[in-house]
């Protein structure tokens, strides 16, 4: 054990009239012979040490100096000593060691309560310590009040103040509180001991709020509800507002597919004459596409960008078995909002970017040949040219039908026919076409011949040109709502045709600038007799719209030239495609 | 007349507000203005005592803080505490040392004693303010407090003379005064000795300001509130 010497722990005066000194004895007595400890004191102006006058009043190990021994502003020195040894010494003056007693007679009164009765204000009063002579002004005291709820651990403190009463505001009536007060001499820093705890309970005086046991938490629920409502109101007001700019800013319009210069409503309502005229007027469409340079560019681009070939074309994606869902018109360019609807013939670049799998080299020849010819319906010409194709025979009457009837020449794709005629070649071709169809699926009707034939602008040529032969043969044809641009099919056909050395058909294919009937496609595809013999269960791409006049049994459709009974919203007007399903819906 | 009264009141209000701004210093709240030399302005004795008590409390507060700062800054490593048992230059003035003595002394004598102590500190405070600036790296707060104490002490002296003039009908006793000869010790070449001189001076200042504050409070309670503060 460590030897602990006796030590003077503290000297304290509660009222500046008396003072006491306290010491600890240590373990000295246990270790050595018991000795008597004395406390000696000396005033500064004295020479001799005097012994403590009172060892008893302040308790054990203490020395009490009463008023007669106390001089307030006189320096004292005390020392703890036994016979020969001085253990400890302290020097001070009484005004420096003033630590008042705690206040007494704490009580509280209710000032008022809130309207809801949840909170209340109280006034706490107390009396100064009885030993301190405040009335004569000998000592001036400051008080510090602390309070807390009964089950809390941390006390809240108020600023020290001179008055012996203080209000406490906004206490919760449902809770009980504890209050304690301590005092100090006004210019000192140290506080005396705390008073006894005062308990505040509102229920005792009948104020307690029985039903408000829960604290009013921050009303998150209300905040969320009102925030959502406000936001909804704001959104609705913006939507309904007449300010177009604001609406544009916050709710940018979702672009609908469109063909530049053509009002979709015209197509819907079947005003084919107007549309035709519009298309015919736009010579610019033609000229662009006839630009050889563009094709060269296409070619170059193809060569330069080997990655493009690796990219799956839209058609590929369409036709691939993994992708049974039709993407509608796989836009040539996804980011072009105005032309999200695929095939805009006036933008060869878009076609170009999309198409990647088609071999450029084969395209150029095809394109060039195609430009020179003018054709209304691919199928007709092809029919004429390809007598060798037996498969075409089926389509002949229908073609004739169509030609005679469709003055306006939005040739319906004889979907049924195309579907019905099982041409494995077609199937494969078309499936191959997938790879080719990186270009758009539209061909623009540039003009209508007096005979009722449609002259298609050469927009599709570029696309077709790039149809890769390999892609044509490789791709499998996917059914079920897959869309193809006839152009793509054409490309495939063209590619294969190129392979098979039948430029004639190719020319045909490319001449119309992208508008083919499925029938024509079928025929062209059939012409080349693709390698695989899979039944073309898939549908042929529909290039454009024509109303179905007569359903010619399973063999085909007779298209109505006049009306365009587009089933409401079943057709993707912009694309110009009719999926198999849609066509099935049309047909009885 | 009503307008004249209103305008006078307005003027007084403005004067009071301005004076509040000027008079408001740390620890001293605003006191009613009484222009110097004004014959008509008569502050009551209660107001005079209120002012005096506030000033004395403020002076003691500053002295206490100044001593603590000095102690913290310069005295810790030097063992000054052990030498703190000294006598101040005002020790020759027999002032009440406990409550009983303070109760028994006549208020006029007590007032004279207070005046004597205040006068005795006039000189040391002036030199303290000037000499403390020569202490190496003296903190700004100590410098400021020294100047402030000196200034407030003068004001308290003036106030006390007024009170004495009110209370004491006869002549004002001017003979209570202790000269101070501690200036050389504040200018010692040895830094330790010099700092010890400062330490003692500040210690004495704290004690005497506490005495004065206590005596004034006792007098106030006795004279104004009839021993029932």
CSV table of N, CA and C in Angstrom, one decimal, chain A residues 70-137:
chain,number,residue,atom,x,y,z
A,70,UNK,N,-12.2,34.5,13.2
A,70,UNK,CA,-12.2,34.7,11.8
A,70,UNK,C,-12.0,36.1,11.5
A,71,UNK,N,-11.0,36.4,10.7
A,71,UNK,CA,-10.9,37.7,10.1
A,71,UNK,C,-10.9,37.6,8.6
A,72,UNK,N,-11.8,38.3,8.0
A,72,UNK,CA,-12.2,38.0,6.6
A,72,UNK,C,-11.1,38.2,5.6
A,73,UNK,N,-10.5,39.4,5.7
A,73,UNK,CA,-9.5,39.7,4.6
A,73,UNK,C,-8.1,39.5,5.1
A,74,UNK,N,-8.0,38.8,6.2
A,74,UNK,CA,-6.6,38.5,6.7
A,74,UNK,C,-6.1,37.2,6.2
A,75,UNK,N,-4.9,37.2,5.8
A,75,UNK,CA,-4.3,35.9,5.3
A,75,UNK,C,-4.0,35.0,6.4
A,76,UNK,N,-4.5,33.8,6.2
A,76,UNK,CA,-4.2,32.7,7.2
A,76,UNK,C,-3.3,31.7,6.6
A,77,UNK,N,-2.6,31.0,7.5
A,77,UNK,CA,-1.9,29.8,7.0
A,77,UNK,C,-2.2,28.7,8.1
A,78,UNK,N,-2.6,27.5,7.6
A,78,UNK,CA,-2.8,26.4,8.4
A,78,UNK,C,-1.9,25.3,8.1
A,79,UNK,N,-1.6,24.5,9.0
A,79,UNK,CA,-0.7,23.4,8.7
A,79,UNK,C,-1.1,22.2,9.5
A,80,UNK,N,-1.0,21.1,8.9
A,80,UNK,CA,-1.3,19.8,9.5
A,80,UNK,C,0.0,19.2,10.0
A,81,UNK,N,0.1,19.0,11.3
A,81,UNK,CA,1.3,18.5,11.8
A,81,UNK,C,1.1,17.6,13.0
A,82,UNK,N,2.1,16.8,13.2
A,82,UNK,CA,2.1,16.1,14.5
A,82,UNK,C,3.3,16.6,15.2
A,83,UNK,N,3.8,15.9,16.1
A,83,UNK,CA,4.8,16.5,17.0
A,83,UNK,C,6.0,17.1,16.3
A,84,UNK,N,6.5,16.3,15.4
A,84,UNK,CA,7.7,16.8,14.8
A,84,UNK,C,7.6,17.0,13.3
A,85,UNK,N,6.5,16.5,12.7
A,85,UNK,CA,6.4,16.5,11.3
A,85,UNK,C,5.3,17.4,10.8
A,86,UNK,N,5.6,18.1,9.8
A,86,UNK,CA,4.5,18.9,9.1
A,86,UNK,C,4.1,18.1,7.9
A,87,UNK,N,2.8,17.8,7.9
A,87,UNK,CA,2.3,17.0,6.8
A,87,UNK,C,1.8,17.8,5.6
A,88,UNK,N,1.2,18.9,6.0
A,88,UNK,CA,0.6,19.7,4.9
A,88,UNK,C,0.4,21.2,5.4
A,89,UNK,N,0.4,22.1,4.4
A,89,UNK,CA,0.2,23.5,4.8
A,89,UNK,C,-0.6,24.2,3.7
A,90,UNK,N,-1.4,25.1,4.2
A,90,UNK,CA,-2.2,25.9,3.2
A,90,UNK,C,-2.3,27.3,3.7
A,91,UNK,N,-2.2,28.2,2.8
A,91,UNK,CA,-2.4,29.6,3.1
A,91,UNK,C,-3.5,30.2,2.2
A,92,UNK,N,-4.3,31.0,2.8
A,92,UNK,CA,-5.5,31.5,2.1
A,92,UNK,C,-6.0,32.7,2.9
A,93,UNK,N,-7.0,33.4,2.4
A,93,UNK,CA,-7.8,34.4,3.1
A,93,UNK,C,-9.2,34.0,3.0
A,94,UNK,N,-10.0,34.4,4.0
A,94,UNK,CA,-11.3,33.8,4.2
A,94,UNK,C,-12.3,34.2,3.0
A,95,UNK,N,-12.0,35.4,2.5
A,95,UNK,CA,-12.9,35.8,1.4
A,95,UNK,C,-12.7,35.0,0.2
A,96,UNK,N,-11.6,34.3,0.1
A,96,UNK,CA,-11.4,33.4,-1.0
A,96,UNK,C,-12.0,32.0,-0.9
A,97,UNK,N,-12.4,31.6,0.3
A,97,UNK,CA,-12.8,30.2,0.4
A,97,UNK,C,-14.3,30.2,0.7
A,98,UNK,N,-15.1,31.2,0.3
A,98,UNK,CA,-16.5,31.2,0.6
A,98,UNK,C,-17.2,30.3,-0.3
A,99,UNK,N,-17.9,29.3,0.3
A,99,UNK,CA,-18.8,28.4,-0.5
A,99,UNK,C,-20.1,28.3,0.3
A,100,UNK,N,-21.1,29.0,-0.2
A,100,UNK,CA,-22.4,29.1,0.6
A,100,UNK,C,-23.1,27.7,0.7
A,101,UNK,N,-23.9,27.6,1.7
A,101,UNK,CA,-24.8,26.5,1.9
A,101,UNK,C,-25.8,26.5,0.8
A,102,UNK,N,-26.5,25.4,0.6
A,102,UNK,CA,-27.6,25.3,-0.4
A,102,UNK,C,-28.8,26.1,0.0
A,103,UNK,N,-29.5,26.6,-0.9
A,103,UNK,CA,-30.8,27.3,-0.6
A,103,UNK,C,-31.8,26.3,0.0
A,104,UNK,N,-32.8,26.9,0.7
A,104,UNK,CA,-33.7,26.1,1.4
A,104,UNK,C,-35.1,26.5,1.0
A,105,UNK,N,-36.1,25.7,1.4
A,105,UNK,CA,-37.5,26.0,1.2
A,105,UNK,C,-37.9,26.2,-0.3
A,106,UNK,N,-37.5,25.2,-1.0
A,106,UNK,CA,-37.9,25.2,-2.5
A,106,UNK,C,-39.4,24.9,-2.6
A,107,UNK,N,-40.0,25.7,-3.4
A,107,UNK,CA,-41.4,25.4,-3.7
A,107,UNK,C,-41.7,25.9,-5.1
A,108,UNK,N,-42.9,25.5,-5.6
A,108,UNK,CA,-43.2,25.9,-7.0
A,108,UNK,C,-44.7,26.2,-7.0
A,109,UNK,N,-45.1,27.1,-7.9
A,109,UNK,CA,-46.5,27.4,-8.1
A,109,UNK,C,-46.7,27.5,-9.6
A,110,UNK,N,-48.0,27.1,-10.0
A,110,UNK,CA,-48.3,27.1,-11.4
A,110,UNK,C,-48.6,28.5,-11.9
A,111,UNK,N,-48.0,28.9,-13.0
A,111,UNK,CA,-48.4,30.2,-13.5
A,111,UNK,C,-49.5,30.1,-14.5
A,112,UNK,N,-49.4,29.3,-15.5
A,112,UNK,CA,-50.5,29.1,-16.4
A,112,UNK,C,-50.2,27.8,-17.3
A,113,UNK,N,-51.2,27.4,-18.0
A,113,UNK,CA,-51.0,26.3,-18.9
A,113,UNK,C,-51.4,26.7,-20.3
A,114,UNK,N,-50.9,25.9,-21.2
A,114,UNK,CA,-51.2,26.2,-22.6
A,114,UNK,C,-52.7,25.8,-22.9
A,115,UNK,N,-53.2,26.2,-24.0
A,115,UNK,CA,-54.6,26.0,-24.3
A,115,UNK,C,-54.9,24.5,-24.5
A,116,UNK,N,-53.9,23.8,-25.0
A,116,UNK,CA,-54.1,22.4,-25.2
A,116,UNK,C,-53.9,21.6,-23.9
A,117,UNK,N,-53.3,22.3,-22.9
A,117,UNK,CA,-53.0,21.6,-21.7
A,117,UNK,C,-51.8,20.8,-21.7
A,118,UNK,N,-51.1,20.8,-22.7
A,118,UNK,CA,-49.9,19.9,-22.8
A,118,UNK,C,-48.7,20.5,-22.1
A,119,UNK,N,-48.6,21.9,-22.2
A,119,UNK,CA,-47.5,22.5,-21.5
A,119,UNK,C,-48.0,23.5,-20.4
A,120,UNK,N,-47.1,23.7,-19.5
A,120,UNK,CA,-47.4,24.6,-18.4
A,120,UNK,C,-46.2,25.4,-18.0
A,121,UNK,N,-46.4,26.6,-17.3
A,121,UNK,CA,-45.4,27.4,-16.8
A,121,UNK,C,-45.5,27.4,-15.3
A,122,UNK,N,-44.3,27.3,-14.7
A,122,UNK,CA,-44.3,27.3,-13.2
A,122,UNK,C,-43.3,28.4,-12.7
A,123,UNK,N,-43.5,28.8,-11.5
A,123,UNK,CA,-42.6,29.7,-10.8
A,123,UNK,C,-42.0,29.0,-9.6
A,124,UNK,N,-40.7,29.0,-9.6
A,124,UNK,CA,-40.0,28.3,-8.5
A,124,UNK,C,-39.4,29.4,-7.5
A,125,UNK,N,-39.7,29.2,-6.3
A,125,UNK,CA,-39.2,30.1,-5.2
A,125,UNK,C,-38.4,29.3,-4.2
A,126,UNK,N,-37.4,30.1,-3.6
A,126,UNK,CA,-36.7,29.4,-2.6
A,126,UNK,C,-36.1,30.5,-1.6
A,127,UNK,N,-35.6,30.1,-0.6
A,127,UNK,CA,-35.0,31.0,0.4
A,127,UNK,C,-33.5,30.9,0.4
A,128,UNK,N,-32.8,31.9,0.6
A,128,UNK,CA,-31.3,31.8,0.7
A,128,UNK,C,-30.9,30.9,1.9
A,129,UNK,N,-29.7,30.4,1.9
A,129,UNK,CA,-29.3,29.6,3.0
A,129,UNK,C,-29.4,30.4,4.3
A,130,UNK,N,-29.8,29.7,5.3
A,130,UNK,CA,-30.1,30.5,6.5
A,130,UNK,C,-28.8,31.0,7.2
A,131,UNK,N,-27.7,30.4,6.9
A,131,UNK,CA,-26.4,30.9,7.5
A,131,UNK,C,-25.9,32.1,6.9
A,132,UNK,N,-26.3,32.3,5.6
A,132,UNK,CA,-25.7,33.5,4.9
A,132,UNK,C,-26.6,34.7,5.3
A,133,UNK,N,-25.9,35.8,5.7
A,133,UNK,CA,-26.6,37.0,6.1
A,133,UNK,C,-26.8,37.9,4.9
A,134,UNK,N,-27.8,37.6,4.2
A,134,UNK,CA,-28.0,38.4,3.0
A,134,UNK,C,-28.8,39.7,3.3
A,135,UNK,N,-29.5,39.6,4.3
A,135,UNK,CA,-30.4,40.7,4.6
A,135,UNK,C,-29.5,42.0,5.0
A,136,UNK,N,-28.5,41.7,5.7
A,136,UNK,CA,-27.6,42.9,6.0
A,136,UNK,C,-26.6,43.2,5.0
A,137,UNK,N,-26.7,42.4,3.9
A,137,UNK,CA,-25.8,42.7,2.8
A,137,UNK,C,-24.4,42.3,3.1
